[in-house]
mmCIF file of C-alpha atoms in Angstrom:
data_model
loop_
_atom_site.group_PDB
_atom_site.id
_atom_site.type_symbol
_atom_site.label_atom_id
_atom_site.label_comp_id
_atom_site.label_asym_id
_atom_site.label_seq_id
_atom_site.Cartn_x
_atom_site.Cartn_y
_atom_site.Cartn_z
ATOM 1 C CA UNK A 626 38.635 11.871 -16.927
ATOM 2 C CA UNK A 627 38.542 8.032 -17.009
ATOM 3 C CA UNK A 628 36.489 6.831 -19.480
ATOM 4 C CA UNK A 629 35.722 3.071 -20.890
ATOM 5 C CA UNK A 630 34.286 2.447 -24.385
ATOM 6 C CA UNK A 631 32.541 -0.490 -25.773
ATOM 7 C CA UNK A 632 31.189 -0.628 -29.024
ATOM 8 C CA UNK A 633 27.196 0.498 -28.263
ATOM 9 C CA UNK A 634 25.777 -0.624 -31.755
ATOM 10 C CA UNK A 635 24.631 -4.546 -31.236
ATOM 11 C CA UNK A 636 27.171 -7.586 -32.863
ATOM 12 C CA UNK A 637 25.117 -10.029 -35.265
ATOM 13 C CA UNK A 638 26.537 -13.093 -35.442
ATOM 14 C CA UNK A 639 25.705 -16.256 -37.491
ATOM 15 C CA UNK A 640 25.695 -19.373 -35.323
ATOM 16 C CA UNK A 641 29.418 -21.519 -35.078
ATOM 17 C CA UNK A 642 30.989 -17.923 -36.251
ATOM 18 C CA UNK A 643 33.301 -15.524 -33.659
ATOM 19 C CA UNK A 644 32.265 -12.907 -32.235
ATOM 20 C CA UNK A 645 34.736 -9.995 -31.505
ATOM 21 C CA UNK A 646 34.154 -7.333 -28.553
ATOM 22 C CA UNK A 647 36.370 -4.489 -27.796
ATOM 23 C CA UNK A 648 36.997 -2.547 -24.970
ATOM 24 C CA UNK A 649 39.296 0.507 -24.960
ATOM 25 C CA UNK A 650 40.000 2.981 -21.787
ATOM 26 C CA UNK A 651 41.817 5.845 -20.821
ATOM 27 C CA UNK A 652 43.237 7.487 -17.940
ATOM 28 C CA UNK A 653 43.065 3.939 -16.230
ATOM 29 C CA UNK A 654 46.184 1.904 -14.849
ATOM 30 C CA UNK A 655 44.053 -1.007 -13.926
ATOM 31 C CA UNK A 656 45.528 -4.018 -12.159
ATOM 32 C CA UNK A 657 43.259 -6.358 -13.943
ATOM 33 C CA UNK A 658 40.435 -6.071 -15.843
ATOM 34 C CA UNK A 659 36.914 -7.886 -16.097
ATOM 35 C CA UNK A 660 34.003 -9.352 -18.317
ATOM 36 C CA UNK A 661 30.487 -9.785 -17.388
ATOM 37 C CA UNK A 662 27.333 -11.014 -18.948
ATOM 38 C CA UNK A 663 23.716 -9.372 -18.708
ATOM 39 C CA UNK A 664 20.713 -10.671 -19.772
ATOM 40 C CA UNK A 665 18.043 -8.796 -19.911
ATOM 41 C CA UNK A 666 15.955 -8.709 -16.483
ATOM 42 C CA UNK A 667 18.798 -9.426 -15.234
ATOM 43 C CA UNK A 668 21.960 -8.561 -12.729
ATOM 44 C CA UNK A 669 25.445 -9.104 -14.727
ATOM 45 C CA UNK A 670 27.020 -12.381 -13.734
ATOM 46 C CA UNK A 671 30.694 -12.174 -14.078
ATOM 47 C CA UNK A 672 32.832 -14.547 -16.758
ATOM 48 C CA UNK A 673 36.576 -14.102 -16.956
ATOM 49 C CA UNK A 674 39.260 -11.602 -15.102
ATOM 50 C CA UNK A 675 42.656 -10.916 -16.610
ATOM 51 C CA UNK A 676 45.350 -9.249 -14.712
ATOM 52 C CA UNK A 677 48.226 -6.758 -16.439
ATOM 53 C CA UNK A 678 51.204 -9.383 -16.335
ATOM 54 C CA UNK A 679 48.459 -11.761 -18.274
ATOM 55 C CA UNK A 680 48.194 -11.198 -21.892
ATOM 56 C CA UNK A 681 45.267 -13.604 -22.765
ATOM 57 C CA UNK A 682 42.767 -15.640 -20.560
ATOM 58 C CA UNK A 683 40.571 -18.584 -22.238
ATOM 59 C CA UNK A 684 37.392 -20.714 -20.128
ATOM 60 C CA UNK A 685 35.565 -22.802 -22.447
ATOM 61 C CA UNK A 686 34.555 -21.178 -25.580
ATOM 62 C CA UNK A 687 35.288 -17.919 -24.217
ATOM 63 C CA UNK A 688 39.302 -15.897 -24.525
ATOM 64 C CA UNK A 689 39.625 -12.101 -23.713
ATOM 65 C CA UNK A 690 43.286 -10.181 -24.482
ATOM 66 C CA UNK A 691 44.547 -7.524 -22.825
ATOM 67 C CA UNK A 692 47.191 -5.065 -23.603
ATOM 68 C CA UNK A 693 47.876 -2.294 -21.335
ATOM 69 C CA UNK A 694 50.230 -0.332 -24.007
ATOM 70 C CA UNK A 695 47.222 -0.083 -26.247
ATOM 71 C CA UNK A 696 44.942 0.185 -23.676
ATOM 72 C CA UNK A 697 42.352 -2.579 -24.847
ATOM 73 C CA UNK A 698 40.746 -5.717 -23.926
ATOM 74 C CA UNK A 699 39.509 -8.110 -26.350
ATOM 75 C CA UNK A 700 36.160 -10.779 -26.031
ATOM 76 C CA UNK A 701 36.489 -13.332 -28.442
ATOM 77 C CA UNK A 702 33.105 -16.007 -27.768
ATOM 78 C CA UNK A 703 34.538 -18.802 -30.678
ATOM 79 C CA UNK A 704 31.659 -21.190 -32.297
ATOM 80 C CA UNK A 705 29.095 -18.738 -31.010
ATOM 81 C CA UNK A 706 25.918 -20.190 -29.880
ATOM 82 C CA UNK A 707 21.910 -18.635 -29.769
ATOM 83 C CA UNK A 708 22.606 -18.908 -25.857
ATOM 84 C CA UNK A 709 25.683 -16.489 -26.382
ATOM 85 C CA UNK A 710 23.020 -14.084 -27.355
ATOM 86 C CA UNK A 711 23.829 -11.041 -24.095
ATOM 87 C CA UNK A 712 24.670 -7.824 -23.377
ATOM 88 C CA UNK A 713 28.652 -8.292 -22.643
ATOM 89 C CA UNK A 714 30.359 -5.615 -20.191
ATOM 90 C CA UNK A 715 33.766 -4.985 -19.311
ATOM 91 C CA UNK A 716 34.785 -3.571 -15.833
ATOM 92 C CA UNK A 717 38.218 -2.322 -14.840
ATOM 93 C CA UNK A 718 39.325 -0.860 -11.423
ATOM 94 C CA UNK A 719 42.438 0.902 -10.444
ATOM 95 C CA UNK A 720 44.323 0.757 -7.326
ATOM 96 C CA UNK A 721 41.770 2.604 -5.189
ATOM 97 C CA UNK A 722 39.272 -0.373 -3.591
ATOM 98 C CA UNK A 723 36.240 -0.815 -4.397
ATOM 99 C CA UNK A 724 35.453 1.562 -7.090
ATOM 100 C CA UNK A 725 34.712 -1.220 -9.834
ATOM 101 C CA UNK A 726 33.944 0.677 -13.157
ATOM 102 C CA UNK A 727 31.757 -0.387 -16.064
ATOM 103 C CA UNK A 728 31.678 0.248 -19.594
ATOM 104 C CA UNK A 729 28.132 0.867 -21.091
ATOM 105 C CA UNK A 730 28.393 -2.673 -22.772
ATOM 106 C CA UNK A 731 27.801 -4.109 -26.184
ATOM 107 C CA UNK A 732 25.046 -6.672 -27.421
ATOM 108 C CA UNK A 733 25.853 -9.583 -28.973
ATOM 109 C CA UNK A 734 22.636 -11.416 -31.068
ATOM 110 C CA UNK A 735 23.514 -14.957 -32.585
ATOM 111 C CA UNK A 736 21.567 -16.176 -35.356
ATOM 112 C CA UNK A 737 21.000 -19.718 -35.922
ATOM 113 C CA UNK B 1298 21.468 -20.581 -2.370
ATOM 114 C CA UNK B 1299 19.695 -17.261 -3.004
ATOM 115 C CA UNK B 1300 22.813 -15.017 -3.268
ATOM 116 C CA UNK B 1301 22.354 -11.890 -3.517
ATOM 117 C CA UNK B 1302 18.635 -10.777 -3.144
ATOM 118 C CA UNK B 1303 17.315 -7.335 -3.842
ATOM 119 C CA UNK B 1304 13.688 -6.096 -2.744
ATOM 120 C CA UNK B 1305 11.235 -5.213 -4.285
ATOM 121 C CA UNK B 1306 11.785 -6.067 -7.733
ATOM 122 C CA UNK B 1307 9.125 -2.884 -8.693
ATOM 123 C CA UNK B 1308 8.258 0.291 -7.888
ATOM 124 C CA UNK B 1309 6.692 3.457 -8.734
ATOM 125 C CA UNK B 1310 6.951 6.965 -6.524
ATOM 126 C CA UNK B 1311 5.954 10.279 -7.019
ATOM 127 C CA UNK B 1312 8.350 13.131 -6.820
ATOM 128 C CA UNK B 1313 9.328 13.890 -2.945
ATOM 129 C CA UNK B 1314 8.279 10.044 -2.100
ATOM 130 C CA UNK B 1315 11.006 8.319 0.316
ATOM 131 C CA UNK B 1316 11.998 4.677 0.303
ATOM 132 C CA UNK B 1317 14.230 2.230 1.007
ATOM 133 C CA UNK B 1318 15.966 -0.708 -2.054
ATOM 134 C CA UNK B 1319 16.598 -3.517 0.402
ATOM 135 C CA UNK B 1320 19.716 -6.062 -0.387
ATOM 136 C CA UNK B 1321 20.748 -9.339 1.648
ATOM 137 C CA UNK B 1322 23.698 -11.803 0.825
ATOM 138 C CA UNK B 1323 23.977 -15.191 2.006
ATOM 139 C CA UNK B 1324 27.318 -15.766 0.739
ATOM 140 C CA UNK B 1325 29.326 -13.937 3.814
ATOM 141 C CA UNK B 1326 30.858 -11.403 1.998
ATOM 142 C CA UNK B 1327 32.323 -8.952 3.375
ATOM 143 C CA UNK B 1328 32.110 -6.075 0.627
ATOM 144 C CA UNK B 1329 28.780 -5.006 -0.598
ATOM 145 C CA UNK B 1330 27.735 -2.148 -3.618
ATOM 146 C CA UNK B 1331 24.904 -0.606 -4.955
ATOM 147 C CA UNK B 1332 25.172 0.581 -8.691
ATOM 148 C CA UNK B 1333 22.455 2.051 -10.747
ATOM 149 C CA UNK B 1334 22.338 1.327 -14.457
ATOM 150 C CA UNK B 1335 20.730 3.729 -17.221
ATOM 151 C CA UNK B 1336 20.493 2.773 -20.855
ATOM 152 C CA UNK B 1337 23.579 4.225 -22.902
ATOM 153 C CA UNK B 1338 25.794 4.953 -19.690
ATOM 154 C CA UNK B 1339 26.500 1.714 -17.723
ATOM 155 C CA UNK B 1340 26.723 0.892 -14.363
ATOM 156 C CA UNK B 1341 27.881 3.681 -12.252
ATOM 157 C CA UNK B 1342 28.505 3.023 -8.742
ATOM 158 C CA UNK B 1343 26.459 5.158 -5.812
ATOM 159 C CA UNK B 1344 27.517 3.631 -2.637
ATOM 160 C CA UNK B 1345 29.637 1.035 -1.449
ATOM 161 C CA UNK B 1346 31.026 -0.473 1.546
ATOM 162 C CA UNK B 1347 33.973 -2.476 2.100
ATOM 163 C CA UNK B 1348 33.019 -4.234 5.638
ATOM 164 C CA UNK B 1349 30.746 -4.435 7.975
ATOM 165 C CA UNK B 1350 30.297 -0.993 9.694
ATOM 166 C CA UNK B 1351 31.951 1.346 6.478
ATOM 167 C CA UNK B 1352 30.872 2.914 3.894
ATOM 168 C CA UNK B 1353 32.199 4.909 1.421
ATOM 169 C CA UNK B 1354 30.623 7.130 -1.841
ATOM 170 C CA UNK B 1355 31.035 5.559 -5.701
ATOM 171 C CA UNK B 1356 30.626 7.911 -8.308
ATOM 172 C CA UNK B 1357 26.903 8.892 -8.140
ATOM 173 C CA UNK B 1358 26.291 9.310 -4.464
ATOM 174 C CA UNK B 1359 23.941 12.957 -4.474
ATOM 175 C CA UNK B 1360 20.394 11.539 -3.347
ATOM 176 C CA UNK B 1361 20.922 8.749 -1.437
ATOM 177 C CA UNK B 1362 21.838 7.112 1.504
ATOM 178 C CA UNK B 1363 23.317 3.786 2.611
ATOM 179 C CA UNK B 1364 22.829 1.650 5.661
ATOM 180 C CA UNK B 1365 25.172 -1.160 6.483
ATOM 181 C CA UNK B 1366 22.887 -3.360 8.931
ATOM 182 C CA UNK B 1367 24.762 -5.953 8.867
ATOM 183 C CA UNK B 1368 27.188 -8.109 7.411
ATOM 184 C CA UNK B 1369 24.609 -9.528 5.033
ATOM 185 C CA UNK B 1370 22.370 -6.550 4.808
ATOM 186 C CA UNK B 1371 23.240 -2.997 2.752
ATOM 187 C CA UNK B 1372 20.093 -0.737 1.968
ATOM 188 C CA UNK B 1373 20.047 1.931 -0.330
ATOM 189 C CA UNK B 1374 17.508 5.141 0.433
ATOM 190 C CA UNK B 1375 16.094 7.703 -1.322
ATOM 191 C CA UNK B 1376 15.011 10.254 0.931
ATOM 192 C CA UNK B 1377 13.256 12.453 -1.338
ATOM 193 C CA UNK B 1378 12.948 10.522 -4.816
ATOM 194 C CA UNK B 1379 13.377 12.856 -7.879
ATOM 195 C CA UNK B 1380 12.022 11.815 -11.844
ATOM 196 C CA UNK B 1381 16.204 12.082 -12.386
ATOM 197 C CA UNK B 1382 16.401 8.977 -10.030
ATOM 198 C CA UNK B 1383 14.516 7.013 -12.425
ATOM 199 C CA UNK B 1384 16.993 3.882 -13.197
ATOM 200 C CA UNK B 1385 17.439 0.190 -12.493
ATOM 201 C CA UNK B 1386 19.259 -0.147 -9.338
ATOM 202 C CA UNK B 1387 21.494 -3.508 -8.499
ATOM 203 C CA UNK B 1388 22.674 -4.593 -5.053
ATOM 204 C CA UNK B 1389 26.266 -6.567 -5.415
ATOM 205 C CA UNK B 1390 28.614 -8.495 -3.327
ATOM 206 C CA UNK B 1391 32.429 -9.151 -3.470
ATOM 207 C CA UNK B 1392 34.370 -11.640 -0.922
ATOM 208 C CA UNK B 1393 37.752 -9.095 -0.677
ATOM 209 C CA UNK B 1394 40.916 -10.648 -1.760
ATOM 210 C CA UNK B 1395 43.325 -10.986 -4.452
ATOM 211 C CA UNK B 1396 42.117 -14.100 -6.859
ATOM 212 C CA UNK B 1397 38.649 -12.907 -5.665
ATOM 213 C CA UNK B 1398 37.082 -9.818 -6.039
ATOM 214 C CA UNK B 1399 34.531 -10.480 -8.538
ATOM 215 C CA UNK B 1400 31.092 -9.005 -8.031
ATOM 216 C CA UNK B 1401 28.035 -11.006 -7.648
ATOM 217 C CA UNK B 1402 24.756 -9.108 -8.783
ATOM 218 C CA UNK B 1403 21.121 -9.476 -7.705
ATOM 219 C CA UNK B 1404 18.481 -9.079 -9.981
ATOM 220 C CA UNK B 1405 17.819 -5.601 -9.725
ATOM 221 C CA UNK B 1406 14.884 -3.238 -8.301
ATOM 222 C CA UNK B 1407 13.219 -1.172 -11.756
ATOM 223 C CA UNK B 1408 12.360 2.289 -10.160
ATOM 224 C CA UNK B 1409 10.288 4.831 -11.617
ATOM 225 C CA UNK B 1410 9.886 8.545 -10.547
ATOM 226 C CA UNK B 1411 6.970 10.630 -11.557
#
């Protein structure tokens, strides 16, 4: 069956450090893949898409990887912030519309 | 601009209870979803529909129903709420197309079953 994994224990993270998220799947041959921020209360708001011919994406302090032979995505948040402090999820569909997938997420917590 | 707003934000039934998770979307999309969320097991997708007058089953469809009004409007219905049902329930929107079919969310409806 088609499964994505995120790391479920929390990331802590000094301030100004970076913060590393993972996202591994199987029995997916997504087209692109997704990352979303939650905070809590609150609906996800999306951050970045990468698509298969793309092997990394940056905005701001923000760069996700993605390699279809390993089947992983990379979240890299560089000179990490208090404000970074979220739930992060990635999302992947295949070629069948609509059916936009989410792994369980993993919490990031920055210290100052 | 509201985007996409769920109602109510709270609730509380009793086993066998009906109701209805509104959703509206001012942004003209033309793809709307309804996902629950649970702790440990992520978004899963109930219902969705792709335009105005379709909709299709997600992963989780057993206990509800959909309604596409309109093109801004996509309610969600429990006919006969069980404690299983329990969950924190999110309306979303996507404008179809290639560069962009990312989802916006609303804030969410917290339901729980007794």
């Amino acid at each position: 069956s088609q499964k994505i994994e995120q790391n479920s224990e929390a990331l802590n993270i000094q301030e100004g450090k970076t913060a590393t998220l993972t996202c591994n799947y199987t029995n997916y041959s997504p087209a692109y893949l997704q990352w979303y921020r939650q905070d809590p209360g609150r609906g996800p708001v999306f951050l970045l898409l990468i698509r298969e011919n793309e092997k990394e994406k940056r905005k701001e302090r923000l760069k996700v990887t993605f390699d279809t032979t390993l089947k992983q995505s990379l979240f890299h948040i560089t000179a990490s912030q208090p404000a970074d402090s979220a739930t992060y999820l990635c999302a992947l569909r295949g070629d069948s519309w609509g059916k936009l997938q989410f792994g369980a997420g993993t919490q990031v917590v920055v210290t100052p | 601009n509201a985007g996409v707003t769920q109602t109510p934000k709270f609730q509380v039934l009793k086993t066998g209870q009906s109701m209805t998770l509104q959703c509206a979307q001012d942004m003209n999309h033309n793809s709307m979803y309804w996902y629950r969320q649970d702790p440990g097991m992520g978004l899963r997708l109930i219902y969705y529909s792709a335009s105005e007058g379709t909709t299709d089953k997600g992963e989780v469809p057993n206990g509800y129903n959909v309604s596409r009004l309109n093109k801004r409007e996509f309610s969600l219905r429990l006919e006969s709420a069980a404690p299983s049902q329990t969950s924190v329930y999110f309306c979303a929107s996507s404008e179809r197309g290639a560069t962009n079919e990312k989802l916006f969310f609303g804030s969410g409806t917290q339901l729980s079953v007794l």
